[in-house]
CSV table of C-alpha atoms in Angstrom, one decimal:
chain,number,residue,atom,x,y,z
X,1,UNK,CA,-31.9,-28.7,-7.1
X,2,UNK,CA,-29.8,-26.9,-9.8
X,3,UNK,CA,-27.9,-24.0,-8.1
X,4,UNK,CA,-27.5,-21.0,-10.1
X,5,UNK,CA,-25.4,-18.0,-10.7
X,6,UNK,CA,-25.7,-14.7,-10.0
X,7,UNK,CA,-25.2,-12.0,-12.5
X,8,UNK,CA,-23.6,-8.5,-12.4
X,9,UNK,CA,-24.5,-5.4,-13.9
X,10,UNK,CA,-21.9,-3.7,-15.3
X,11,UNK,CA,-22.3,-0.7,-12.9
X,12,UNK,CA,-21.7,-2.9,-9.7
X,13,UNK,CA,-18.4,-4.9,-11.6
X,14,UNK,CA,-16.9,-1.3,-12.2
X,15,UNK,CA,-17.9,-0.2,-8.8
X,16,UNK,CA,-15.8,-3.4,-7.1
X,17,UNK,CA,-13.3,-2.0,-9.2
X,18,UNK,CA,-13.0,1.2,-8.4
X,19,UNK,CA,-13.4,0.1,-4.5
X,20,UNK,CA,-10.7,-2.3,-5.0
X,21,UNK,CA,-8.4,0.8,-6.7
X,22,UNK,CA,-9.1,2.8,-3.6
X,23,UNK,CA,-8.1,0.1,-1.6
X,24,UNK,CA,-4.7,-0.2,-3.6
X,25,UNK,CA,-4.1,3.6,-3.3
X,26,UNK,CA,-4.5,3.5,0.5
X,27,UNK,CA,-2.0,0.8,0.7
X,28,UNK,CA,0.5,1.9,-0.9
X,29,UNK,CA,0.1,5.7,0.7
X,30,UNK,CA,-0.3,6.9,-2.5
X,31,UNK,CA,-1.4,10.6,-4.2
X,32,UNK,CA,-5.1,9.9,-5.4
X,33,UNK,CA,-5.1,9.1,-9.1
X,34,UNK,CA,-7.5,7.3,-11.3
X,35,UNK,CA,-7.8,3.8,-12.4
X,36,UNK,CA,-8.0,5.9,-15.8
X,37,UNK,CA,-4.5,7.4,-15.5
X,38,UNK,CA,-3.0,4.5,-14.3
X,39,UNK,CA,-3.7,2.8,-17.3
X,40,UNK,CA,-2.7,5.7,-19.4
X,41,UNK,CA,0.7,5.1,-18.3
X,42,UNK,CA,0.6,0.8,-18.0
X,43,UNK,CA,0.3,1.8,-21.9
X,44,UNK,CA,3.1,3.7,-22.2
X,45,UNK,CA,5.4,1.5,-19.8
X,46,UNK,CA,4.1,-1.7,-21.4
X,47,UNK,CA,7.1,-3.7,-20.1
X,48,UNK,CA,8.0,-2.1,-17.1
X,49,UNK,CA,7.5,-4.6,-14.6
X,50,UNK,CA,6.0,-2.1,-12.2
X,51,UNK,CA,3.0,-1.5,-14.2
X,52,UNK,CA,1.4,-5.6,-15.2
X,53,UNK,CA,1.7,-6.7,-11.9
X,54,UNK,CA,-1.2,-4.0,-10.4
X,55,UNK,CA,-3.3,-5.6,-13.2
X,56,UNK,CA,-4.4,-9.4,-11.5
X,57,UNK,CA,-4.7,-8.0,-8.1
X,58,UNK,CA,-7.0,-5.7,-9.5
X,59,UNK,CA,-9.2,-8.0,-11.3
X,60,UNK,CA,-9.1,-10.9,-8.7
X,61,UNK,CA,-9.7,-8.7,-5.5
X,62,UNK,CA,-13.0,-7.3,-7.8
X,63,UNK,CA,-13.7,-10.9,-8.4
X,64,UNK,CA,-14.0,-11.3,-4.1
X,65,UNK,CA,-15.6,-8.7,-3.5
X,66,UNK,CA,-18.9,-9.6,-6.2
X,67,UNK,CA,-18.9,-13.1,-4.8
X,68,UNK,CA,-18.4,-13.0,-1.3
X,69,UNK,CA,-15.4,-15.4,-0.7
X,70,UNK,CA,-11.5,-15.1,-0.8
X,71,UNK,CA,-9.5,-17.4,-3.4
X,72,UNK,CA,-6.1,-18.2,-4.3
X,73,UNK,CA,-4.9,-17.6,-7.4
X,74,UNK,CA,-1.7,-17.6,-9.8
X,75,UNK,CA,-1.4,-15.1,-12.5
X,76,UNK,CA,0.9,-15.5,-15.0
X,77,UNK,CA,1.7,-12.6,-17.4
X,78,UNK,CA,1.7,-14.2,-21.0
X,79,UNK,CA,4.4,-13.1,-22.8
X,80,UNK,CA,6.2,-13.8,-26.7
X,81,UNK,CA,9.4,-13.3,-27.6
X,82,UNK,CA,9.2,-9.8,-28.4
X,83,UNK,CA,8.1,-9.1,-24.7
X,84,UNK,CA,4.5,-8.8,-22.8
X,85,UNK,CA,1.8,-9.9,-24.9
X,86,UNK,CA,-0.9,-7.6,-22.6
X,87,UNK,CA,-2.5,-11.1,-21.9
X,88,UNK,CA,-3.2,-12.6,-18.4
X,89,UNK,CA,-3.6,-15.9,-17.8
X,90,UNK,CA,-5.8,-16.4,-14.2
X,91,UNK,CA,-5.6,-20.3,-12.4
X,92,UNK,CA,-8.4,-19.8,-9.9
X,93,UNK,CA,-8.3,-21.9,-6.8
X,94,UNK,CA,-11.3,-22.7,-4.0
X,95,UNK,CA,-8.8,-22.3,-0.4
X,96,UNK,CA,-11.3,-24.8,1.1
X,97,UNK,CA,-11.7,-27.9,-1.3
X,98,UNK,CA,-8.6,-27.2,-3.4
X,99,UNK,CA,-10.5,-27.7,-6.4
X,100,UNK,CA,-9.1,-25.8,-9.3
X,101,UNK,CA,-12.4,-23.1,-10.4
X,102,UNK,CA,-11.0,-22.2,-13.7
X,103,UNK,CA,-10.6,-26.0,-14.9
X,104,UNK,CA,-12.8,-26.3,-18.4
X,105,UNK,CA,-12.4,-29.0,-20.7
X,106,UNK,CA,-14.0,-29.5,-24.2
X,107,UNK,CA,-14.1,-31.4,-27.4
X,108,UNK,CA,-14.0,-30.6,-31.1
X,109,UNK,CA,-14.5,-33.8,-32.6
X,110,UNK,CA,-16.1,-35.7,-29.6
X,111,UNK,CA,-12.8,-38.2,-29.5
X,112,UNK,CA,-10.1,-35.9,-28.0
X,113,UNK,CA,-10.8,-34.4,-25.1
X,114,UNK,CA,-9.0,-30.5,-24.3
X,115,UNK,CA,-8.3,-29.1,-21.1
X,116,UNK,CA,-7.4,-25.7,-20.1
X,117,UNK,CA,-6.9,-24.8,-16.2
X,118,UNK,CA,-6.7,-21.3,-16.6
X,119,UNK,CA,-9.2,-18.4,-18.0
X,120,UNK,CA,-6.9,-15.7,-20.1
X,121,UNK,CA,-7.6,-12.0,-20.9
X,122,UNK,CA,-5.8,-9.4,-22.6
X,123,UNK,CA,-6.1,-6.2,-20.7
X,124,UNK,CA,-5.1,-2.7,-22.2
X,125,UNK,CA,-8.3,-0.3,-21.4
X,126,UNK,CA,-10.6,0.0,-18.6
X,127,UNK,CA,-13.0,-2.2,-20.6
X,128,UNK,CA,-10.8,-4.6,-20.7
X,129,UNK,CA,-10.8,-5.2,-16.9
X,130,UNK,CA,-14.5,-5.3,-16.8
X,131,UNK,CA,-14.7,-7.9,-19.6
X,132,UNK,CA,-12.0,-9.7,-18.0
X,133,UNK,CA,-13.6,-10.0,-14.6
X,134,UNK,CA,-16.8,-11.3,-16.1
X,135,UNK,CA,-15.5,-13.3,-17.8
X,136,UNK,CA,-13.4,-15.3,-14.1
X,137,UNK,CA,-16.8,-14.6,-12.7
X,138,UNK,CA,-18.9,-16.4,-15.2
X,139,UNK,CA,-16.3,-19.4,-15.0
X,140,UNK,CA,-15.9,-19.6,-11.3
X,141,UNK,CA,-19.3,-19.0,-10.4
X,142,UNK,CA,-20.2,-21.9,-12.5
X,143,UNK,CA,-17.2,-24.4,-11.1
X,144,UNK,CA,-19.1,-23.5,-7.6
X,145,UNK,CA,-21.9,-24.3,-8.3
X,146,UNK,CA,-20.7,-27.6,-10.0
X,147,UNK,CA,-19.0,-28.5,-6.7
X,148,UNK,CA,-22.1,-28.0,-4.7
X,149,UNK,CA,-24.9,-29.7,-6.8
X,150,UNK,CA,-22.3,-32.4,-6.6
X,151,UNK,CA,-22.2,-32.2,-3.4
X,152,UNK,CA,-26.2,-32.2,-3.2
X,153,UNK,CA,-26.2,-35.3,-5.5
X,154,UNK,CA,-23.9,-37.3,-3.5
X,155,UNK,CA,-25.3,-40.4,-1.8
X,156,UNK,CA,-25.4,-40.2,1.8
X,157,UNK,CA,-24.5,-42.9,4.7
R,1,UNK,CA,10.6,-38.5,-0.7
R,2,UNK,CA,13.4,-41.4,-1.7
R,3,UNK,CA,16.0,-39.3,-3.4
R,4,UNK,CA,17.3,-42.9,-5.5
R,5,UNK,CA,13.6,-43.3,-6.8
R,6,UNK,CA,13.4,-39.6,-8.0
R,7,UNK,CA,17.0,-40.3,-9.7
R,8,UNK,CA,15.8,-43.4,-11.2
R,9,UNK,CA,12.8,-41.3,-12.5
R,10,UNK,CA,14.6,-38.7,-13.9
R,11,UNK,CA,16.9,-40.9,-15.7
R,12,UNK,CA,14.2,-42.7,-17.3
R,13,UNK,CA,12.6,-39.4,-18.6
R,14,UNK,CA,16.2,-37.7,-19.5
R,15,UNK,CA,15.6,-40.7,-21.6
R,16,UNK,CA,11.9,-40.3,-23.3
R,17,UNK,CA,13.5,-36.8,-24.2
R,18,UNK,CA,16.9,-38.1,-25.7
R,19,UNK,CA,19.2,-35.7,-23.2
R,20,UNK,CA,22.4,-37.5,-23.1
R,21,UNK,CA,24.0,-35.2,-20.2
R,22,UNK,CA,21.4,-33.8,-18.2
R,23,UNK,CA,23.0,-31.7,-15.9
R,24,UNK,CA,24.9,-30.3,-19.1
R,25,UNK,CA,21.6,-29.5,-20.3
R,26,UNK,CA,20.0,-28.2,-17.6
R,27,UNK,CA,23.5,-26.2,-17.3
R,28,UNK,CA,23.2,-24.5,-20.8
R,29,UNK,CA,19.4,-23.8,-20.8
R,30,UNK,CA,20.1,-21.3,-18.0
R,31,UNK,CA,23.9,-19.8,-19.0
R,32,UNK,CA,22.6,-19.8,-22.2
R,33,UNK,CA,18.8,-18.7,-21.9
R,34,UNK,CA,17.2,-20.8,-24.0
R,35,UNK,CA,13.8,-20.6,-23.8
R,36,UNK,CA,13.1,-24.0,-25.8
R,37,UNK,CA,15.8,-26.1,-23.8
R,38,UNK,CA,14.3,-24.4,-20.7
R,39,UNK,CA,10.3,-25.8,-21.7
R,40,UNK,CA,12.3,-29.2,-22.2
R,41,UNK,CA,13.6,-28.7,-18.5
R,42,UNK,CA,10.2,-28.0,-17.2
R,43,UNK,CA,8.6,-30.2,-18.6
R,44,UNK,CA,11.0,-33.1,-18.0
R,45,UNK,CA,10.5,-32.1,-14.5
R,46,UNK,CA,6.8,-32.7,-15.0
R,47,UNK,CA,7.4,-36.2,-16.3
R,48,UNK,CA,9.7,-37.4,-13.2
R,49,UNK,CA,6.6,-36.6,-11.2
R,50,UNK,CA,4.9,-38.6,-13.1
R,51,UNK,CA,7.0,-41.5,-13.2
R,52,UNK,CA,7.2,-41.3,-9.7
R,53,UNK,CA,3.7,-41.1,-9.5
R,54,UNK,CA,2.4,-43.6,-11.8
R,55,UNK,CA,0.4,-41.3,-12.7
R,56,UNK,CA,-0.4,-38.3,-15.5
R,57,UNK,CA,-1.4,-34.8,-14.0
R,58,UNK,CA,-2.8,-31.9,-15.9
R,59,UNK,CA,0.2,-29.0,-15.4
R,60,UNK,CA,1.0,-25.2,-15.9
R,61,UNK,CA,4.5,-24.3,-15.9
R,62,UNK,CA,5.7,-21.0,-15.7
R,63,UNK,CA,9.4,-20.0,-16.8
R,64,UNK,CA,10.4,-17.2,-14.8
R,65,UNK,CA,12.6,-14.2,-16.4
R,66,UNK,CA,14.0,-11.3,-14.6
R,67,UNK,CA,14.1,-9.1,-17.7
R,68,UNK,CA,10.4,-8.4,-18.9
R,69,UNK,CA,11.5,-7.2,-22.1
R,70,UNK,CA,13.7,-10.1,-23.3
R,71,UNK,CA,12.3,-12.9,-21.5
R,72,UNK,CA,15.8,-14.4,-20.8
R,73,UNK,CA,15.0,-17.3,-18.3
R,74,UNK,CA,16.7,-17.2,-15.3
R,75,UNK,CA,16.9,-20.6,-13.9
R,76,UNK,CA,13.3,-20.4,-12.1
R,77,UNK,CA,10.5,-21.8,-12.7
R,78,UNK,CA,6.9,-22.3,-11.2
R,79,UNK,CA,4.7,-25.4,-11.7
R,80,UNK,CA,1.0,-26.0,-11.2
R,81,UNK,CA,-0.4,-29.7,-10.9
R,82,UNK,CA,-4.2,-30.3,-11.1
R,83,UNK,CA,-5.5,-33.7,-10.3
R,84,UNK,CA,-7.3,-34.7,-13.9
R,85,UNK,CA,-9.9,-36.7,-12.5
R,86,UNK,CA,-10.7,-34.8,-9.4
R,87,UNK,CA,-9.4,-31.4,-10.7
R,88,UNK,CA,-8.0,-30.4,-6.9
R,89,UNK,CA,-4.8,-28.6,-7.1
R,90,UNK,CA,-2.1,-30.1,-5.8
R,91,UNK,CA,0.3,-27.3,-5.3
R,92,UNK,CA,-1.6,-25.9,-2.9
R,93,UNK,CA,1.1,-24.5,0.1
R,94,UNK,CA,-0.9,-24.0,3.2
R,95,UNK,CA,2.3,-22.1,4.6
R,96,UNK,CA,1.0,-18.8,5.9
R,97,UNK,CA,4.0,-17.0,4.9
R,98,UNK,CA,3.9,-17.5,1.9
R,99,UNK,CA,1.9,-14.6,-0.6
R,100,UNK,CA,-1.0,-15.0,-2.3
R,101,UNK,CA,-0.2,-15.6,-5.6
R,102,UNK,CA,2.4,-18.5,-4.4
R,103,UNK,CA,0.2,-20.1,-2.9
R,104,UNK,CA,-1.2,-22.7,-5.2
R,105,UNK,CA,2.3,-22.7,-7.5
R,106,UNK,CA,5.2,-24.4,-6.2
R,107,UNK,CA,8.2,-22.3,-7.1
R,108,UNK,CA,12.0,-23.7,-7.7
R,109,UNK,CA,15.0,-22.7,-9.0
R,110,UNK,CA,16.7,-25.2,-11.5
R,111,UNK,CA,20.2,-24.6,-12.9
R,112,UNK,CA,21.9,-28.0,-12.2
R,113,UNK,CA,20.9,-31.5,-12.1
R,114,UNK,CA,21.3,-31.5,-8.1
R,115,UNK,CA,18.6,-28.8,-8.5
R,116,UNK,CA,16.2,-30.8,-10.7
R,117,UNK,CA,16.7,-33.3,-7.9
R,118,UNK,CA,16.3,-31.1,-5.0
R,119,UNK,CA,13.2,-29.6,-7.2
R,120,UNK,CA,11.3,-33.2,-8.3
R,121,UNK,CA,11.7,-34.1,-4.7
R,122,UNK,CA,10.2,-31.2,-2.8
R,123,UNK,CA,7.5,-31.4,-5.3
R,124,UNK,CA,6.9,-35.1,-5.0
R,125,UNK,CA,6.6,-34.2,-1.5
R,126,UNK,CA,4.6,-31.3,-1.9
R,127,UNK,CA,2.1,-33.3,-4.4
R,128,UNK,CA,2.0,-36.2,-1.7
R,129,UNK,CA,1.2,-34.1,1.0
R,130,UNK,CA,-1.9,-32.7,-0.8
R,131,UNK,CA,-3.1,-35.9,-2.2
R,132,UNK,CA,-3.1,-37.2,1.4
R,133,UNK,CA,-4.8,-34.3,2.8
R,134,UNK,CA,-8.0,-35.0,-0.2
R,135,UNK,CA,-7.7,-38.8,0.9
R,136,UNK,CA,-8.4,-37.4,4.8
């Protein structure tokens, strides 16, 4: 049995979204703003550390929501030497089997063997986000699914 | 974790990466901020593991910086280890206090070699634990 993934429409991604916004806003106590706004001025304060650090909560807690299941997770905001690059680099990890979602490997030349164990995005407009969270959500979904036709396949005593 | 073994380990990779004085190097990759010596650091820290280990892990290090804008490191770092055959993290810190985010990263400050030491060990440790709780 092949286990398969589900698929989002746009409409219900940016809905997560904005519920996850809401969320944040209720949080923090504070005046009720848009998700729009908020990036108008992440724009403008590029490198104020205030402003990146809203961005992976936001995408990951959107992430939840559409699947159904909490994760833990390390962002890391990419940076080059003339500051923030705008890119976020997501390790995605199941809580329950410690397995590491967002592990992908690949070959060019079918000799060497690549690995990457994160799933990267650069995010400077709303669109962004959306592209960014379907993107985790292609790649995790898939690693659970992995994991449990594994699981399936495995001989039993 | 034996603090002699993760000596001995360090030494030998302080010696793969041609450091004459470590702690002098470790030293002057944080006064000075030296974002190349401080990959060197991390990464040598990586390589005690595996020493230690006998073993290669896949890793994601993290060099932390209090200023955003110049990305001056600050003597902290943060390391992810991923088993490469089983791909289970192996930074995972079941601690509830920790946050979120620190949850699967195992985050040290290293300035000195007494830090590196203090570091390689609490990760060895850390690494341990979570192989052992995979094995159970």
């Amino acid at each position: 049995m092949q286990l398969g993934q589900q698929t989002f429409a746009d409409e219900q991604i940016k809905q997560a979204i904005e519920e996850v916004w809401q969320e944040l806003l209720q949080e923090a106590d504070a005046e009720d703003y848009s998700l729009e706004e908020y990036l108008e001025h992440y724009r403008k304060y590029w490198n104020d550390p205030e402003f990146p650090n809203d961005i992976p909560e936001i995408i990951m807690r959107a992430v939840e929501k559409l699947i159904g299941k909490s994760l833990a997770w390390y962002c890391e905001l990419v940076r080059d030497p003339s500051g923030f690059t705008g890119e976020y680099s997501f390790i995605v990890v199941d809580p329950q089997t410690r397995k590491c979602l967002t592990y992908r490997q690949f070959t060019f030349d079918g000799v060497n063997v690549h690995y990457f164990l994160s799933v990267a995005g650069t995010v400077i407009y709303y669109e962004d986000i959306i592209r960014l969270v379907i993107k985790l959500l292609d790649q995790i979904q898939s690693a659970l699914a992995d994991a449990q036709n594994a699981a399936l396949q495995a001989p039993r005593r | 974790m034996d603090r002699e073994k993760v000596l001995q380990a360090l030494k030998e990779a302080q010696a793969e990466y041609n450091i004459e004085d470590l702690d002098r190097f470790i030293r002057e990759a944080w006064e000075e901020g030296n974002i190349l010596d401080a990959e060197i650091v991390a990464e040598l820290t990586e390589r005690a593991i595996e020493i230690l280990f006998d073993q290669d892990f896949l890793w994601v290090h993290i060099i932390e910086s209090e200023d955003c804008e110049e990305w001056i490191p600050d003597g902290w770092y943060s390391f992810v280890a991923v088993h490469p055959e089983t791909h289970q993290c192996l930074t995972v810190l079941k601690d509830p206090v920790y946050s979120w985010e620190s949850r699967i990263s195992f985050g040290t400050r290293i300035r000195s070699a007494d830090d590196a030491v203090d570091a390689v060990v609490r990760l060895a440790e850390l690494i341990e634990q979570n192989l052992k709780s995979r094995a159970e």
